[in-house]
Short mmCIF file of C-alpha atoms and ligand atoms in Angstrom, two decimals:
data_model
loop_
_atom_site.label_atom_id
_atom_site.label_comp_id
_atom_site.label_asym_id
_atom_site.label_seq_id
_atom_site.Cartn_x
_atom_site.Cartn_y
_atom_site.Cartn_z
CA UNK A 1 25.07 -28.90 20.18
CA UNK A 2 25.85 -30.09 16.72
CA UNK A 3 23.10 -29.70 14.04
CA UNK A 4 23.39 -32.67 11.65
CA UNK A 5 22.30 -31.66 8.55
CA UNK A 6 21.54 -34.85 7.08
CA UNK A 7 18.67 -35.76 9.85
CA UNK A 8 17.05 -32.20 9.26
CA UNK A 9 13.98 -32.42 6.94
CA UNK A 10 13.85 -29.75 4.56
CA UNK A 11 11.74 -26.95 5.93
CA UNK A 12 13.46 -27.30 9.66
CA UNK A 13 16.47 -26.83 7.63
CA UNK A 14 15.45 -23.59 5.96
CA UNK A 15 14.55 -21.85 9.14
CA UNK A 16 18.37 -22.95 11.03
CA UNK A 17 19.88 -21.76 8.11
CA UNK A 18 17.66 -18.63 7.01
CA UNK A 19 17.60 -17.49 11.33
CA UNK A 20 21.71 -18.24 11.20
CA UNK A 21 23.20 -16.90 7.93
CA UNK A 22 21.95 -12.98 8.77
CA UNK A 23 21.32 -10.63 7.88
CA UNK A 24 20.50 -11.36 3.98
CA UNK A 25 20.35 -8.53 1.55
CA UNK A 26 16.97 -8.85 -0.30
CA UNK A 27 17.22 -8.53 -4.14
CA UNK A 28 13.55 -7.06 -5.08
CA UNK A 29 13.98 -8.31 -8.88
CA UNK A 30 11.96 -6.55 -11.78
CA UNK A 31 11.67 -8.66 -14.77
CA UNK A 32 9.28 -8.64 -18.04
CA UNK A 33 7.58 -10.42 -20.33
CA UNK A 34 4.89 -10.15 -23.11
CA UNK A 35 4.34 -6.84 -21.31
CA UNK A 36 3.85 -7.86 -18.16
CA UNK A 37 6.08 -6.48 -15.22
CA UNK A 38 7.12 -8.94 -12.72
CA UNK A 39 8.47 -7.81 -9.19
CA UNK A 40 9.21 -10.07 -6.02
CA UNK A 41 11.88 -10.65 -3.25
CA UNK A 42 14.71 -13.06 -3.15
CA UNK A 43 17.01 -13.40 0.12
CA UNK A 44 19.15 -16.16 -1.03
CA UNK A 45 20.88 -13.49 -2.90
CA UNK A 46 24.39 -12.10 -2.42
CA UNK A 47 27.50 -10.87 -4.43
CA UNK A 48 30.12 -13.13 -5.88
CA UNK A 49 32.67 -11.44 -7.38
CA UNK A 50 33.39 -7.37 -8.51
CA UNK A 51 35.04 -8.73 -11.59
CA UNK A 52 33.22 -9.78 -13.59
CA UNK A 53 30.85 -8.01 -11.34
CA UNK A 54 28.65 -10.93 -10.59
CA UNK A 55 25.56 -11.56 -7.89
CA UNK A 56 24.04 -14.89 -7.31
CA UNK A 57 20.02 -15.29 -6.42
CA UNK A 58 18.63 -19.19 -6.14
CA UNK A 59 14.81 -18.67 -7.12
CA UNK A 60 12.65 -21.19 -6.35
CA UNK A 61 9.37 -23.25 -8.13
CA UNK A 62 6.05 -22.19 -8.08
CA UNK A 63 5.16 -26.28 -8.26
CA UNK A 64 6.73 -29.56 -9.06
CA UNK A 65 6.95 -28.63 -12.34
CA UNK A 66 6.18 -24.53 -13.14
CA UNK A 67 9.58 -22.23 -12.41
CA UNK A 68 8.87 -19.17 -10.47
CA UNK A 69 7.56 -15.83 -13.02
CA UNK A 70 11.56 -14.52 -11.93
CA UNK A 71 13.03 -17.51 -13.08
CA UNK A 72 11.13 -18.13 -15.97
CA UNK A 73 11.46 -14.64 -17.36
CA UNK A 74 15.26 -14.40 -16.58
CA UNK A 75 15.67 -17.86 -18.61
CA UNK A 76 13.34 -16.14 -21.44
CA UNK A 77 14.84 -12.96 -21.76
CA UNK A 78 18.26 -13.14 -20.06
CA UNK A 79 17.74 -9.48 -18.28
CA UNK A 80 16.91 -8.47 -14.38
CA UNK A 81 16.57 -5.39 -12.90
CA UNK A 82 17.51 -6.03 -9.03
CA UNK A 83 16.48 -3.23 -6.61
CA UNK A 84 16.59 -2.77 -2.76
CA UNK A 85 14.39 -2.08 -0.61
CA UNK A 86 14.41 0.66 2.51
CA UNK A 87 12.09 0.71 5.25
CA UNK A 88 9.53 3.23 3.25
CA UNK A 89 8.77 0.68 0.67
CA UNK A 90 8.82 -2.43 3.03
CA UNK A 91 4.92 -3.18 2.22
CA UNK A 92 4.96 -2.89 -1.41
CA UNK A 93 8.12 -5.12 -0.99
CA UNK A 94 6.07 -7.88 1.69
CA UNK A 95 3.07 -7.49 -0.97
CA UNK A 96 5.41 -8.92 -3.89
CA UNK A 97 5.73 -11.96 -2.19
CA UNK A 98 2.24 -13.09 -2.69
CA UNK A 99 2.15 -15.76 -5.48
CA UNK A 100 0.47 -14.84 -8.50
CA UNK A 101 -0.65 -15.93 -12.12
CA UNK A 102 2.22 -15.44 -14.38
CA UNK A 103 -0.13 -13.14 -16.31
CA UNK A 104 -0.61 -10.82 -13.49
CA UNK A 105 1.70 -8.14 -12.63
CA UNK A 106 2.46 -7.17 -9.15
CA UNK A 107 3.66 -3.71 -9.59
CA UNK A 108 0.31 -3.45 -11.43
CA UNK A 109 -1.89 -5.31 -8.45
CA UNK A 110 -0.16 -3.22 -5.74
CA UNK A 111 0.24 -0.37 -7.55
CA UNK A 112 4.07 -0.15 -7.48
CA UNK A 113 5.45 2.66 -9.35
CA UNK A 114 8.06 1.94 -11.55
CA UNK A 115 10.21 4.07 -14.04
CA UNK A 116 12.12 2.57 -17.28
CA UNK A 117 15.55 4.21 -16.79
CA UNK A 118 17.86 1.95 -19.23
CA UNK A 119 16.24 1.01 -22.29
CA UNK A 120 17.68 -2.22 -22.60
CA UNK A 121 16.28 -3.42 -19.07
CA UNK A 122 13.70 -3.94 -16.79
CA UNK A 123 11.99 -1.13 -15.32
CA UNK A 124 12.92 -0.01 -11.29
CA UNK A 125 11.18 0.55 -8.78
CA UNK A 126 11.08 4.16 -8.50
CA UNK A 127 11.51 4.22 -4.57
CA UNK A 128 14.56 2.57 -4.43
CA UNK A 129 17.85 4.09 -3.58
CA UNK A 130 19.70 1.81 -6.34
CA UNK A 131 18.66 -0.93 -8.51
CA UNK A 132 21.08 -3.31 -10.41
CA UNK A 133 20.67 -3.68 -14.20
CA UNK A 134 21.74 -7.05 -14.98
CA UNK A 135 22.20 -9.55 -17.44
CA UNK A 136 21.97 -13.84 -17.30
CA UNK A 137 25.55 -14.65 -16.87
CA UNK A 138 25.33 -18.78 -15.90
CA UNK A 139 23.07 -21.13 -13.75
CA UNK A 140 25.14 -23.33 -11.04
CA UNK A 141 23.74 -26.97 -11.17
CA UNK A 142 22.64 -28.35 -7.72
CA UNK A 143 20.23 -30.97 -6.90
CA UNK A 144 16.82 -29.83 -5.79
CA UNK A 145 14.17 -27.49 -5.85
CA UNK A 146 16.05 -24.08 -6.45
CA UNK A 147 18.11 -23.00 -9.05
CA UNK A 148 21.12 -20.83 -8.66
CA UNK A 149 21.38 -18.47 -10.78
CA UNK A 150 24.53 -16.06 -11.43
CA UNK A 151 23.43 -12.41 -12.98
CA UNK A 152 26.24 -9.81 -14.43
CA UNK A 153 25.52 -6.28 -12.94
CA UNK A 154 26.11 -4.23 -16.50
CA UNK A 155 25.03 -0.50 -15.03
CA UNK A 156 23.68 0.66 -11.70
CA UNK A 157 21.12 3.39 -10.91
CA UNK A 158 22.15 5.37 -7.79
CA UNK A 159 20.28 8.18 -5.90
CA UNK A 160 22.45 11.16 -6.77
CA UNK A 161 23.03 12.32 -3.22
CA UNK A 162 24.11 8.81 -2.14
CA UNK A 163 27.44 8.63 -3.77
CA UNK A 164 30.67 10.70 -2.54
CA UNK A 165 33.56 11.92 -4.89
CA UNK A 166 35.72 8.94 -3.57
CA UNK A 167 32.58 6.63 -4.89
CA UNK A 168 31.22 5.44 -1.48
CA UNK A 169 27.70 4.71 -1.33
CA UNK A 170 25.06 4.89 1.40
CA UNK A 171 22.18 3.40 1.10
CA UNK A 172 19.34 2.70 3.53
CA UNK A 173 18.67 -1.30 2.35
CA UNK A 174 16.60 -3.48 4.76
CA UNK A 175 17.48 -6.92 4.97
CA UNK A 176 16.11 -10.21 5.99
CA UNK A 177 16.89 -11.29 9.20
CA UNK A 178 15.44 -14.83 9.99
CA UNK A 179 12.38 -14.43 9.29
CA UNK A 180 11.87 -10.63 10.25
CA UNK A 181 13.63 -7.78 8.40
CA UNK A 182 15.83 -5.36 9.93
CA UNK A 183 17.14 -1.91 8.91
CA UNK A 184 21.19 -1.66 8.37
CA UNK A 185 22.79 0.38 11.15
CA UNK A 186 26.69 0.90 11.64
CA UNK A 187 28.37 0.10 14.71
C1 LIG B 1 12.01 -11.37 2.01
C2 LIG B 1 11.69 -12.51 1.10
C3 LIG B 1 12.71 -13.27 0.58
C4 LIG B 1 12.44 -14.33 -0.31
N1 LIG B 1 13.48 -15.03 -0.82
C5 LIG B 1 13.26 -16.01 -1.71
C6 LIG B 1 14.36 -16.71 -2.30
O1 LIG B 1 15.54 -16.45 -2.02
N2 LIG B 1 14.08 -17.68 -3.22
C7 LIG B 1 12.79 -17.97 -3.59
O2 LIG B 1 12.59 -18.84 -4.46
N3 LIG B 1 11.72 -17.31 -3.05
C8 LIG B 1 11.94 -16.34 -2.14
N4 LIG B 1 10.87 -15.65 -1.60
C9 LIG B 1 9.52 -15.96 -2.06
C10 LIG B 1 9.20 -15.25 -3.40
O3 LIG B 1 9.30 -13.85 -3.26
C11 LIG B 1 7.77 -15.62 -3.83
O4 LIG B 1 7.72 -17.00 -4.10
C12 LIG B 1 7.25 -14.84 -5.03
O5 LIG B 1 5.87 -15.07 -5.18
C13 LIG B 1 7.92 -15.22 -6.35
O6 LIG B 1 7.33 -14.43 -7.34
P1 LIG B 1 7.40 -14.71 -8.89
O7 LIG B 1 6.69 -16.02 -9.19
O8 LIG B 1 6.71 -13.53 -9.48
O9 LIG B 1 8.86 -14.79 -9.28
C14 LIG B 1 11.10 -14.63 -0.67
C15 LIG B 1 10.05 -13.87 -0.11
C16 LIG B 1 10.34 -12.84 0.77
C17 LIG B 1 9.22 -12.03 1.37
#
């Protein structure tokens, strides 16, 4: 069977793609402003390049005409702290999803512990393995309702134990898989 994409409406097109292109890393991005802490998951997130060391993440709107709190305070401030999640914070992680005034804060609401480990960046979640600490490199122009947007990974928090002397790195990240998640496992 051949899909043609121009005959699929929008949201039928979301779930072939988002049930095809697995699994998708989840970026679980921390951002701030006027002292609120913002945290919620993106899966239309991977890397682009290792030099410069570059990740891509299309956010969404919240409505027709209001960016999502991530995009919004990325375009402000030009920082984002992207962590991963494992399969011990996968609630706090679902819970971030849930839309919410731009003055609320979800690690607040859900009481999601963070720690401010660079001073120049977001805050982390404290459970995750590794978190990104990023700055706003460019935005990719497409038509539509989300906005790519290309961040520069600047440092990187990793769990001390997780890193070998010929720098490998193991980390336990879920990922989205359609619309469940699933847990990494090597074959
Ligand atoms: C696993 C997962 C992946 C998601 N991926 C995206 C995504 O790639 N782009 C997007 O705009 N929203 C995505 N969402 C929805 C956002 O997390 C949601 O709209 C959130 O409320 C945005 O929060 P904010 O307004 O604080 O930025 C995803 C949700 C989940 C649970």
């Amino acid at each position: 069977m051949i899909l043609d994409y121009k005959n699929i409406e929008d949201m039928t097109r979301y779930k072939i793609m988002s049930d095809t292109v697995i699994p998708r890393p989840i970026a679980w991005i921390v951002t701030e402003d006027n002292g609120v802490i913002n945290a919620a998951p993106f899966s239309y997130f991977i890397p682009l390049s290792s030099n410069p060391a570059t990740v891509i993440v299309a956010i969404g709107m919240k409505d027709k005409t209001t960016p999502k709190d991530t995009l919004a305070n990325i375009q402000k401030h030009k920082k984002a702290t992207i962590c991963f999640a494992n399969k011990d914070n996968l609630e706090q992680l679902k819970l971030c999803a849930t839309p919410l005034s731009k003055e609320q804060s979800e690690v607040k609401e859900y009481s999601i512990e963070v720690q401010k480990v660079l001073e120049d960046f977001p805050p982390m979640i404290s459970s995750s393995q590794s978190a990104l600490f990023c700055d706003y490199y460019s935005t990719v122009e497409i038509p539509g309702k989300t906005t790519p947007v290309i961040l520069e990974i600047k440092k990187q928090f990793i769990e001390d134990n997780r890193i070998d002397e010929n720098s490998h790195i193991e980390v336990e990240n879920i990922g989205r898989n359609g619309a469940f998640f699933s847990a990494m496992v090597k074959i």
